[in-house]
Coordinates of C-alpha atoms in Angstrom, one line a residue:
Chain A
X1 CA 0.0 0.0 0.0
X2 CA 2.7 2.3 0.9
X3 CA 4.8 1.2 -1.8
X4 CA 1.9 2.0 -4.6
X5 CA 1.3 5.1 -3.1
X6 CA 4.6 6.5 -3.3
X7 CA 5.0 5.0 -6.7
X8 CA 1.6 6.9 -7.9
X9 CA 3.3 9.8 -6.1
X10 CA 6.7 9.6 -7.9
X11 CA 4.6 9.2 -11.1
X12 CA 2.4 11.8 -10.9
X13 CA 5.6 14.5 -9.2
X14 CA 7.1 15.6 -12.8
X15 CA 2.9 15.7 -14.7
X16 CA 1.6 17.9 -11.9
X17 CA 5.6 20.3 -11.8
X18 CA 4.8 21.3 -15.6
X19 CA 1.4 21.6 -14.8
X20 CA 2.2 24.9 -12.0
X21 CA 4.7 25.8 -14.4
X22 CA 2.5 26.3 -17.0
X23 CA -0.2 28.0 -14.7
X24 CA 2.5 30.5 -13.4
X25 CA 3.8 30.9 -17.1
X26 CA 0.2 32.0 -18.1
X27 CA 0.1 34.2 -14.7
X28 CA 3.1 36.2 -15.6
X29 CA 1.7 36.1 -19.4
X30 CA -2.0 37.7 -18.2
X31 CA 0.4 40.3 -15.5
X32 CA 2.3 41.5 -19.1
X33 CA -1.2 41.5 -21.2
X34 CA -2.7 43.7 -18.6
X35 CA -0.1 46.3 -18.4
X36 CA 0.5 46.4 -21.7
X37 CA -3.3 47.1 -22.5
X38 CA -2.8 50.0 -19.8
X39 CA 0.2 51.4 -21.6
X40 CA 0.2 51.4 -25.5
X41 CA -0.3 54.3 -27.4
X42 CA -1.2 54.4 -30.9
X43 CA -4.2 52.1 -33.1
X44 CA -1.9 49.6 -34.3
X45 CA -0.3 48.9 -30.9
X46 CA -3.6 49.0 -29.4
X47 CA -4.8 46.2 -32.1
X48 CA -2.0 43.8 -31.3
X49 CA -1.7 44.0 -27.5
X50 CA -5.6 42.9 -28.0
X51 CA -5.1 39.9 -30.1
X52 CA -2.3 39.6 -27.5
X53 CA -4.8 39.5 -24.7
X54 CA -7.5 37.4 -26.6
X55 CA -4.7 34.8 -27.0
X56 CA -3.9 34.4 -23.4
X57 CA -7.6 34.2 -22.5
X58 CA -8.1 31.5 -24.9
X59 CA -5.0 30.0 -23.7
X60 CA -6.2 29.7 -20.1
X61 CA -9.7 27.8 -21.5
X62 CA -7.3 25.6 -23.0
X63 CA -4.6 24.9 -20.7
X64 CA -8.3 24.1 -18.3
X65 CA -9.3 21.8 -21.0
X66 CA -6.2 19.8 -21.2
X67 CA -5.8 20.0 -17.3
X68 CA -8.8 18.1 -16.6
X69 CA -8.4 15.9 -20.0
X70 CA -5.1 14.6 -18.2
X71 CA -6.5 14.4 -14.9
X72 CA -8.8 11.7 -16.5
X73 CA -6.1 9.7 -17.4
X74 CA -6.1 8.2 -20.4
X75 CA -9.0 8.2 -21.8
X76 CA -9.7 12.2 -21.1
X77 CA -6.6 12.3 -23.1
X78 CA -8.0 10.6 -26.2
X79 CA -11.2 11.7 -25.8
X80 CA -9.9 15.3 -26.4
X81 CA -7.6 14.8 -28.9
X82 CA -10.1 13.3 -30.9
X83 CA -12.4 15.8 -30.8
X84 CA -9.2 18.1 -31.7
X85 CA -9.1 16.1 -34.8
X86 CA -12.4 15.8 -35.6
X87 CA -13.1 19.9 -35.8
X88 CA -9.8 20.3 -37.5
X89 CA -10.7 17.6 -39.9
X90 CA -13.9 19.8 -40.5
X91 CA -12.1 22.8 -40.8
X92 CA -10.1 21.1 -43.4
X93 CA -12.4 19.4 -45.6
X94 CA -14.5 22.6 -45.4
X95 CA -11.7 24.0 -47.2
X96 CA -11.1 21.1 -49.4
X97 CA -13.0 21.1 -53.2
X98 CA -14.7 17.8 -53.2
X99 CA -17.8 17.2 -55.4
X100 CA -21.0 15.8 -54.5
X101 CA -20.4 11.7 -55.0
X102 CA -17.6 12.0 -52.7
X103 CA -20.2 12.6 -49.7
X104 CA -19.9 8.5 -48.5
X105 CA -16.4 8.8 -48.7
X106 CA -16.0 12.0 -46.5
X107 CA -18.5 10.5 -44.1
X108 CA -16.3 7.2 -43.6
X109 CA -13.6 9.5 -42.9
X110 CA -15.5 11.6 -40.0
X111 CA -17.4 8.5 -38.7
X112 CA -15.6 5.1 -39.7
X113 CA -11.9 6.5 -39.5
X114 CA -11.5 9.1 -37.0
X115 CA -13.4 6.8 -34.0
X116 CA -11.9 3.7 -34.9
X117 CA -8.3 5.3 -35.2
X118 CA -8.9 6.5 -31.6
X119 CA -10.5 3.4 -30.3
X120 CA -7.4 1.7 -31.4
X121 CA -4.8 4.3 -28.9
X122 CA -7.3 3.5 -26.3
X123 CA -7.1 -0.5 -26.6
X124 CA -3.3 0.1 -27.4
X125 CA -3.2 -2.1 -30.6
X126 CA -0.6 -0.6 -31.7
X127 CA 0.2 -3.0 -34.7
X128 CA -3.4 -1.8 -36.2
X129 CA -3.4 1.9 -34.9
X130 CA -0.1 2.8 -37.4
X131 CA -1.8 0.8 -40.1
X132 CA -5.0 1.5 -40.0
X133 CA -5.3 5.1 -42.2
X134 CA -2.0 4.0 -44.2
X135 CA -3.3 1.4 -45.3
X136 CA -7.1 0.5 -45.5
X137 CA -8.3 4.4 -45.5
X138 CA -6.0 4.3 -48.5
X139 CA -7.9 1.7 -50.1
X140 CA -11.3 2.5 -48.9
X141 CA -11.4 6.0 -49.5
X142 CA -10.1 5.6 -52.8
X143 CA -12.5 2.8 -53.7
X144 CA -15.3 4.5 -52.5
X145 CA -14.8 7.4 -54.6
X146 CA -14.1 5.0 -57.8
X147 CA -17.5 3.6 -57.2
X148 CA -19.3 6.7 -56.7
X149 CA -18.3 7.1 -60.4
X150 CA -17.3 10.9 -60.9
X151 CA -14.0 10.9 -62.9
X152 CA -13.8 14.6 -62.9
X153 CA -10.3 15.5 -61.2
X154 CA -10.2 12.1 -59.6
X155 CA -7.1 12.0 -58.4
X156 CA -6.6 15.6 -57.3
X157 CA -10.1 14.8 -55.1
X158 CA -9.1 11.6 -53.6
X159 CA -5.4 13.1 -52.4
X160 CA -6.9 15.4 -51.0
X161 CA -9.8 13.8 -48.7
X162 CA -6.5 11.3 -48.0
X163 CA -4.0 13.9 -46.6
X164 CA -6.6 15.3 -44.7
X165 CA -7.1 12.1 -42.8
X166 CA -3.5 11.5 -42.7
X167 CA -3.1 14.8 -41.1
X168 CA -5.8 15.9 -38.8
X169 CA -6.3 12.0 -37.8
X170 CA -3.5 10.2 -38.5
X171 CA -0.8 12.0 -37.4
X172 CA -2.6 14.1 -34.4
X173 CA -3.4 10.9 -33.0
X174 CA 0.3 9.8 -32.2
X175 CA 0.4 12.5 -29.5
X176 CA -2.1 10.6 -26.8
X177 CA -0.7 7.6 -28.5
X178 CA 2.2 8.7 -26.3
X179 CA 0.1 7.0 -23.3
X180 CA 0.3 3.2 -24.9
X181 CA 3.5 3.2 -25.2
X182 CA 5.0 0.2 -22.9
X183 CA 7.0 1.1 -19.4
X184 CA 10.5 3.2 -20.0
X185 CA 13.1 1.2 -17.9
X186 CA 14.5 3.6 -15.3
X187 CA 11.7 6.2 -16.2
X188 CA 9.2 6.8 -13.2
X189 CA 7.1 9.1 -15.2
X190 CA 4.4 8.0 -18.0
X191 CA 3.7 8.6 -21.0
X192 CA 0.8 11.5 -19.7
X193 CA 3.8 13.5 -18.5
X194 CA 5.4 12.8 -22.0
X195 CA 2.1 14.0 -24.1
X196 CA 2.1 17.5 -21.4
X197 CA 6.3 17.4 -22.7
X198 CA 5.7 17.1 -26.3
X199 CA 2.5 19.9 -26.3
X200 CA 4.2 22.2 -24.0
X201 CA 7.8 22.6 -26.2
X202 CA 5.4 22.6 -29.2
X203 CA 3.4 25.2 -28.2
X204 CA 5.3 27.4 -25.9
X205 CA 7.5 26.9 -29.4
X206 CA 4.8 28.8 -31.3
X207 CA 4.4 31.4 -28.8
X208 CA 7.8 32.8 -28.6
X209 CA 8.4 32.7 -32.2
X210 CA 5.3 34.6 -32.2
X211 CA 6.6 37.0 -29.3
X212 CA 10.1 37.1 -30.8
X213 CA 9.2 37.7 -34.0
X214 CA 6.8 40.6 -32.8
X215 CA 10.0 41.6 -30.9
X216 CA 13.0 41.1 -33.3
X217 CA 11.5 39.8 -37.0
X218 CA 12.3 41.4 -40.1
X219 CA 13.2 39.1 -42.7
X220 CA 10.5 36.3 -43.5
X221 CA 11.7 32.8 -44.3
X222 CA 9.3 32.0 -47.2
X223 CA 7.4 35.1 -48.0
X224 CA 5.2 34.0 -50.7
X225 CA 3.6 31.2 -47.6
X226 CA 3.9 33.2 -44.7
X227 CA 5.0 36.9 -44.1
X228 CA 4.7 36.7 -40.3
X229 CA 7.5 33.5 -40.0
X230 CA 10.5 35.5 -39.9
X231 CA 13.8 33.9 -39.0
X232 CA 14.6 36.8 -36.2
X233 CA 11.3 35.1 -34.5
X234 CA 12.2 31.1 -35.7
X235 CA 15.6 30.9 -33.9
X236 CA 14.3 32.9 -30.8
X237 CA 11.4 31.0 -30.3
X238 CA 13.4 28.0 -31.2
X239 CA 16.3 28.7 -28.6
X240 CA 13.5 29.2 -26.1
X241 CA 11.6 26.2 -26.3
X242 CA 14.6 24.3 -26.4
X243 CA 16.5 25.7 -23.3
X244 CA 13.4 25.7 -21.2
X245 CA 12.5 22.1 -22.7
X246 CA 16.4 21.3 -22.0
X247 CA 15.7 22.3 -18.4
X248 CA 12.6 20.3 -17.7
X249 CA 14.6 17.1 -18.4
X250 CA 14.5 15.7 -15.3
X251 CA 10.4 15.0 -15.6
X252 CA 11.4 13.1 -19.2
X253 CA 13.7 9.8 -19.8
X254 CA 15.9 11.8 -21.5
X255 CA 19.2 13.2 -20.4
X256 CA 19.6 16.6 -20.8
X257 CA 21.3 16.5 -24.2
X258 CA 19.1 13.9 -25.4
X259 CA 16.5 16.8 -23.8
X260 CA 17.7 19.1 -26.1
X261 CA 18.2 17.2 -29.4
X262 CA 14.1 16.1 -28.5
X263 CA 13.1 19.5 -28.6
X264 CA 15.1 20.6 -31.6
X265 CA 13.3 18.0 -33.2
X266 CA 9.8 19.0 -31.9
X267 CA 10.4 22.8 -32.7
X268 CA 12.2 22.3 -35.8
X269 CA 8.6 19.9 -37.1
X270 CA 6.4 22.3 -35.3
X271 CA 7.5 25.0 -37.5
X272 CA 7.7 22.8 -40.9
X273 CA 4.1 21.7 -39.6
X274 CA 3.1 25.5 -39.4
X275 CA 4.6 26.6 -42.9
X276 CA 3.0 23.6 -44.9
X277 CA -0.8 24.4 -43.3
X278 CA 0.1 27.9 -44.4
X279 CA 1.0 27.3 -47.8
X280 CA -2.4 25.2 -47.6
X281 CA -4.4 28.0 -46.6
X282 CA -2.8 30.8 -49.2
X283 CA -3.7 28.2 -51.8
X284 CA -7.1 28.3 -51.0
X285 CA -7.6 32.0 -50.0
X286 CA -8.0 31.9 -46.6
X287 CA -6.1 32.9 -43.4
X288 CA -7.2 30.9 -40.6
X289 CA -8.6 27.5 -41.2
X290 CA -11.5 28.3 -38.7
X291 CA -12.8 30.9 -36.0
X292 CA -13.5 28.4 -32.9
X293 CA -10.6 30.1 -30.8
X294 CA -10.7 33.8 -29.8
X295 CA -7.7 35.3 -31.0
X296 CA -6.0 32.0 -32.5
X297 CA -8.4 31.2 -35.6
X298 CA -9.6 27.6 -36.0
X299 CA -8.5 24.5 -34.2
X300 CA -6.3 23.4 -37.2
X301 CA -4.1 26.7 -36.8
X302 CA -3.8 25.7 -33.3
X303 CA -2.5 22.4 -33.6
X304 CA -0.7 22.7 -37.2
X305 CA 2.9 22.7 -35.2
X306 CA 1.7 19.1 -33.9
X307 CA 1.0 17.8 -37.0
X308 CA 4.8 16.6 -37.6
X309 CA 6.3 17.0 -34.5
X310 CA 3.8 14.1 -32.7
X311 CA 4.6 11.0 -34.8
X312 CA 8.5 11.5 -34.9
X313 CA 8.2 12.4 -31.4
X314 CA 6.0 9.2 -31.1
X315 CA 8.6 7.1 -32.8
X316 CA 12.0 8.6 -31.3
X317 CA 10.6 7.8 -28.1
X318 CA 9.9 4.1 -29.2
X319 CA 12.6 3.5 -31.4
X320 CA 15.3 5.0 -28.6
X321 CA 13.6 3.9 -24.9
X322 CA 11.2 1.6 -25.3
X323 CA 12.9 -1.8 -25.3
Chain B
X1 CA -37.1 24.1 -25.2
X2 CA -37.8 21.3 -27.7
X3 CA -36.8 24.0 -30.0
X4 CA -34.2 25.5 -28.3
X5 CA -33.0 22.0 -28.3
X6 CA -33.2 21.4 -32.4
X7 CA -32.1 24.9 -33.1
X8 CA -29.0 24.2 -31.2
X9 CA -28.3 20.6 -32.6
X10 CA -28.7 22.2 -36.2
X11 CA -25.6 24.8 -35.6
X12 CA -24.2 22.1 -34.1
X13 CA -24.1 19.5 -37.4
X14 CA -24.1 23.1 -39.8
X15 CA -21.4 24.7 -37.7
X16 CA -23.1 27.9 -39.2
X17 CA -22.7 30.9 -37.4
X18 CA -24.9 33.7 -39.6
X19 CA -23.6 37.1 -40.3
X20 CA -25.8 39.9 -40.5
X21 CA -24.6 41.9 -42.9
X22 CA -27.1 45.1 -41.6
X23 CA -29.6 45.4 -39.2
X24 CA -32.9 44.2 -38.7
X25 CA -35.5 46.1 -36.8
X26 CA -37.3 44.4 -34.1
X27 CA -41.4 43.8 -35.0
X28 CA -41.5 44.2 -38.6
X29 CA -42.8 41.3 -40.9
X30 CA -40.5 40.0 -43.3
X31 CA -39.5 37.6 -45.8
X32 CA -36.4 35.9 -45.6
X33 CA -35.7 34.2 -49.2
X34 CA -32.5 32.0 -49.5
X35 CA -31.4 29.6 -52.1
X36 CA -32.1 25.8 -51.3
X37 CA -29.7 23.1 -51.8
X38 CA -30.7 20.8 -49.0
X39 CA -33.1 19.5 -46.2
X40 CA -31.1 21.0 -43.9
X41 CA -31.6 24.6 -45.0
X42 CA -35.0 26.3 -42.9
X43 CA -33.9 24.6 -40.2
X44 CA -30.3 26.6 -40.1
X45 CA -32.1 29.7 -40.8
X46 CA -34.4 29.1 -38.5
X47 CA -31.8 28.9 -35.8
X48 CA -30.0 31.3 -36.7
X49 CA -32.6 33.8 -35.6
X50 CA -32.5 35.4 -32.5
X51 CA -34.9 33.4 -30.3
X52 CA -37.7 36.1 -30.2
X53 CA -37.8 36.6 -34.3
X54 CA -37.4 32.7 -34.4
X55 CA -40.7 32.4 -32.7
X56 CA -42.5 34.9 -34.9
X57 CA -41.1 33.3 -38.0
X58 CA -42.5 30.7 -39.8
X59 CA -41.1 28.4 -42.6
X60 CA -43.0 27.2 -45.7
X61 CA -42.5 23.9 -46.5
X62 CA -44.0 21.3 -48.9
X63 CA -47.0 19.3 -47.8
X64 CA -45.7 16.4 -50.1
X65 CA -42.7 16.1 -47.6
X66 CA -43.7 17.8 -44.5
X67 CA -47.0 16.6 -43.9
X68 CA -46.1 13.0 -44.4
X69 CA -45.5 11.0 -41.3
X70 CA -46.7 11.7 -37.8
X71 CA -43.1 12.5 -36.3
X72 CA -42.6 15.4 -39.5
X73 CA -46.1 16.5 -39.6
X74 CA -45.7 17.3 -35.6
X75 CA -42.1 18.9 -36.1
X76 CA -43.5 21.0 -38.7
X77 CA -47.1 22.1 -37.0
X78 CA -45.4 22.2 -33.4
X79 CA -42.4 23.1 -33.7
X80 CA -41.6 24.6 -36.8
X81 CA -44.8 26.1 -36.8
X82 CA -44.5 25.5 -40.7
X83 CA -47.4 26.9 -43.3
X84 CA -47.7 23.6 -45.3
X85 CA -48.4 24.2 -49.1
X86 CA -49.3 22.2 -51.5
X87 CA -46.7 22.6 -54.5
X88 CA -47.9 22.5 -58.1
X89 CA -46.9 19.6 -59.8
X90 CA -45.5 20.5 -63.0
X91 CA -47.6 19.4 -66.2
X92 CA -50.9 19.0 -64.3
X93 CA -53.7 20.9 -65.9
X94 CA -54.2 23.3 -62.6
X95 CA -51.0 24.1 -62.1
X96 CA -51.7 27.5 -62.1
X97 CA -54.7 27.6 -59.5
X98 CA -52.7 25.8 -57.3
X99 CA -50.1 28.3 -57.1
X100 CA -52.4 31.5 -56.4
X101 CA -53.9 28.9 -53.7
X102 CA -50.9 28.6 -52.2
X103 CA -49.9 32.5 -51.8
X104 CA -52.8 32.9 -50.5
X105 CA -52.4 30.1 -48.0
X106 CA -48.6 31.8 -47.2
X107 CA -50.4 35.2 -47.2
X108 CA -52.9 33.8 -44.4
X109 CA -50.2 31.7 -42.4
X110 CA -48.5 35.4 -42.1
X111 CA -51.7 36.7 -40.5
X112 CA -50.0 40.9 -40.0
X113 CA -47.3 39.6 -37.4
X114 CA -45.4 36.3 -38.5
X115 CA -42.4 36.5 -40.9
X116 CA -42.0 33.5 -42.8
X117 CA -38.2 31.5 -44.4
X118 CA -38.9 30.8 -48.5
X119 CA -36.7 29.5 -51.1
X120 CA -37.9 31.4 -54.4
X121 CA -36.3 28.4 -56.5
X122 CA -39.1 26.2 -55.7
X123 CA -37.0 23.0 -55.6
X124 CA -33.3 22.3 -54.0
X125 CA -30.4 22.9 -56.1
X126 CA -28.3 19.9 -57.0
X127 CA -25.2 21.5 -58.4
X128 CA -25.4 24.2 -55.6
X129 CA -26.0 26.8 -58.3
X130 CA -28.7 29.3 -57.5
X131 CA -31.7 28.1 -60.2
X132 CA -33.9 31.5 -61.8
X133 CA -36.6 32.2 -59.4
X134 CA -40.3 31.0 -59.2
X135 CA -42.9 33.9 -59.8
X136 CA -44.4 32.8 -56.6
X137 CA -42.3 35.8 -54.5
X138 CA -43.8 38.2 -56.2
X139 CA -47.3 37.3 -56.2
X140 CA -47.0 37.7 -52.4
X141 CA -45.2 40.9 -52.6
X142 CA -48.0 42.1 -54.6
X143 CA -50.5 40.8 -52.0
X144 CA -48.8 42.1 -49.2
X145 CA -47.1 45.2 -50.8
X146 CA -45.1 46.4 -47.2
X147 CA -43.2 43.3 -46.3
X148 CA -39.5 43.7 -45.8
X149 CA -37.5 41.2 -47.7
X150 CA -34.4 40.0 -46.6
X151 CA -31.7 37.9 -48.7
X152 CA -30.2 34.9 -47.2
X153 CA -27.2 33.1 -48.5
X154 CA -26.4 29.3 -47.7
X155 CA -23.1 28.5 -48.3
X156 CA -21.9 24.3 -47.9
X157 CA -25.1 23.3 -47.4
X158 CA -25.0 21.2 -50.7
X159 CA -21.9 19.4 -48.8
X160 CA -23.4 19.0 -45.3
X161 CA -26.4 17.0 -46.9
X162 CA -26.8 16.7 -50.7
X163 CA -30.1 16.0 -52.5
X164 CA -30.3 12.6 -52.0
X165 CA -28.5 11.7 -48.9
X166 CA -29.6 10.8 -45.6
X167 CA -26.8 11.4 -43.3
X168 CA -24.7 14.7 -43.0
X169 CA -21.2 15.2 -43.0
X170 CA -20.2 17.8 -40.8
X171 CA -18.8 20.2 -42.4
X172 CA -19.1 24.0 -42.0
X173 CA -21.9 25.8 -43.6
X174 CA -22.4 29.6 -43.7
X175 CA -25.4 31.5 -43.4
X176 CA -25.1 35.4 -44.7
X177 CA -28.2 37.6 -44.0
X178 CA -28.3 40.5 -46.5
X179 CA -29.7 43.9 -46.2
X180 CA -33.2 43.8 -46.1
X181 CA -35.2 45.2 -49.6
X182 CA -38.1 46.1 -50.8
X183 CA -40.8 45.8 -53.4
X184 CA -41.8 48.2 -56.1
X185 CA -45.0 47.6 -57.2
X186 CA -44.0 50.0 -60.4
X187 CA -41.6 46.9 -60.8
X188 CA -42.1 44.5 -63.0
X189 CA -42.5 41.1 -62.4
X190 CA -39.2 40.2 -64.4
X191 CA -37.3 43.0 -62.9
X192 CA -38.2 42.2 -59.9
X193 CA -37.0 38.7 -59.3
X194 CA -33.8 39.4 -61.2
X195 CA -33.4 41.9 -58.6
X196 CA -34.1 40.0 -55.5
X197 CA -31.8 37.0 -56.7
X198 CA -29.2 39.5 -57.4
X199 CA -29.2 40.7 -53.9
X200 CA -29.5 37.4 -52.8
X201 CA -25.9 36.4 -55.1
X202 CA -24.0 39.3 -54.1
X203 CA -23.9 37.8 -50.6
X204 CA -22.1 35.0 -52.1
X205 CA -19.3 36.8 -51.6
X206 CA -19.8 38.3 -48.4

């Protein structure tokens, strides 16, 4: 009994550390919002020190959300990260130009694949869970839409439904996935604690290359996708997430260079993640994929600098520490 | 709160949030006309209402679909509060009688308070193209000369739930309320409907 206890406790030590981290980060954020809105001058200012503000209030909502989705355990965890996938996959075949034969197919994707992807992280089958979109969405979606019988840019129509599975489904769902994967020998923590890791140096990535590049950014990286990545914001925000995920080693497996290299790879995808939904969205002629979060657009441009970042994380982890 | 209920499950499945693109005064009685490309349609205008225009609103609907069934037929008299027309089959011999029958019907369902939801086309779109209108708007402007008549635009509804289909796919549907207009009785009846879809297309691009 006491043994259990004090192992729930050394579990449970580095999940709820991040978690007052991240409550006093957002405290100091809301402390800086508020003076700021009491001390900038001029329209412009005023305009981003409010987007500023709507950011950090949405933030708190969210950070509230994805507190009590963890205190769940696991199946909090998946709950919410499939109903993240779900509304981005909306906001993504909203966007998408499919024609009218392809409804079946779309509504295998929303219903069929999305709940059964998620079922399978919550039974931990993994053999089936990295197969299951790959492989017989591939074939289903593509069949489906053969047999609906509209030939009219078949190919272009069926990609696209495709990557947008991959994407919102597929690949978001590798970040709960975190929680099936088996014990890390010498690691007291679980795979919870690593899921808070990998969305914290994600998004806290985001942020201060947001905040940097308010800060420091001139010269844009691709211009012609994205005139707000600039690399005076990239390597700030970069550096940042890394040397604070560098610092929070101790509640990971890693060591604190393996910290680093970990992060480098989680900021460097959470960028390339950003910059390809952004070339996404210029293509189609729209600059936020949705309007569900004050100040941050839709779900999608919340969780685009996931998108890469939680399957290599997913498999780093399980190729390196998982025996 | 059975309505309440539908209206909310509707934005729910549409994800439609309408934008009013002017004002609507409070207590006048209008007609809002939209384009029709699927089942779904009154029932997103409808909730998109404000809940005190919602319940002085009333949709028109089809008998041949509405009033068959006990589950539909109390939806549309209870809740809905739908004015059930019968709509003139095309090629019958009183086709024509029919139709004044039924703006009179509309006329009388709007007693001098309710504002009603009508889709001018007369039948849902398949392609999602907005079809030339039916002459049946104007017969009721010309009947009730001082309604105020407001443009609606439905955007993805076509994609939420096509003709033909029985479950929705969720995407996200717009709903554009126009600046309301009104009708000219100098007009004529050409004029006039090219008019009204005209206001009703520019919000395509709202």
């Amino acid at each position: 009994m006491d043994m259990s206890l004090k192992g729930l406790w050394l579990q449970m030590m580095p999940l709820g550390a991040l978690i007052a981290g991240v409550v006093g980060l957002l405290l100091i954020a809301s402390v800086i919002g508020g003076i700021l809105a009491g001390t900038t001058k001029g329209e412009q200012g005023r305009a981003t020190v409010a987007n500023l503000n709507a950011r950090i209030r949405a933030w708190w909502i969210m950070v509230a959300v994805f507190g009590v989705a963890m205190a769940t355990g696991g199946v909090g965890s998946i709950v919410l990260f499939f109903l993240m996938s779900f509304l981005a996959m909306r906001e993504f075949m909203t966007l998408t130009p499919t024609a009218r034969t392809d409804h079946a197919a779309l509504f295998w994707a929303f219903f069929l694949l999305a709940p059964l992807q998620y079922l399978l992280v919550w039974a931990g089958w993994y053999g089936m869970f990295s197969v299951l979109v790959p492989v017989y969405g591939f074939v289903a979606i593509t069949s489906r839409m053969a047999l609906s019988g509209e030939t009219d840019r078949f190919l272009e129509r069926t990609a696209t439904v495709q990557w947008g599975v991959m994407a919102c489904v597929y690949c978001v769902s590798h970040a709960p996935a975190l929680l099936m994967l088996g014990p890390i020998p010498g690691y007291s923590g679980n795979g919870a604690t690593l899921l808070f890791y990998l969305v914290l140096i994600a998004q806290l990535s985001d942020v201060m290359q947001y905040v940097w590049g308010k800060l420091v950014g001139k010269r844009p990286i691709a211009p012609t996708v994205s005139p707000n990545k600039t690399w005076g914001g990239f390597i700030g925000g970069t550096l940042t997430a890394i040397a604070v995920g560098t610092a929070l080693y101790w509640a990971t497996p890693f060591t604190p260079l393996a910290a680093a290299a970990m992060c480098l790879a989680i900021t460097m995808l959470g960028f390339m993640g950003g910059l390809v939904m952004s070339a996404i969205k210029r293509d189609r002629g729209v600059k936020d994929y949705g309007s569900l979060i004050q100040g941050h657009g839709g779900v999608l441009d919340r969780i685009d600098s996931l998108l890469f970042a939680a399957p290599v994380f997913f498999h780093l982890i399980r190729f390196f520490y998982v025996p | 709160m059975i309505s309440g209920t539908l209206a909310f499950i509707a934005r729910l499945i549409s994800g439609a949030t309408a934008r009013w693109t002017a004002p609507l005064e409070p207590g006048r009685q209008r007609v809002f006309f939209a384009n029709h490309t699927s089942h779904l349609d009154f029932i997103i205008i409808w909730s998109s209402l404000p809940p005190a225009m919602r319940a002085m609103t009333r949709p028109v609907a089809g008998s041949d679909y509405w009033g068959k069934g006990a589950m539909k037929r109390h939806l549309a008299k209870k809740v809905f509060n739908a004015i059930l027309i019968e709509r003139p089959s095309s090629g019958s011999g009183n086709a024509i009688s029919a139709a004044s029958q039924s703006i009179e019907s509309i006329a009388a369902g709007m007693g001098d308070r309710h504002s009603i939801i009508v889709f001018p086309e007369g039948t849902r779109s398949l392609t999602g193209e907005v079809l030339p209108f039916k002459s049946g708007l104007f017969h009721l402007c010309r009947l009730k000369p001082d309604l105020e008549l407001v443009p609606v635009y439905l955007a993805n509804m076509n994609r939420i739930l096509p003709k033909g289909e029985v479950l929705p796919v969720p995407l996200i549907g717009r709903v554009i309320i126009g600046a309301p207009m009104r009708f000219d009785p100098a007009e004529d009846k050409q004029a006039f409907l090219t008019r009204a879809r005209g206001a009703m297309l520019a919000l395509r691009d709202q």
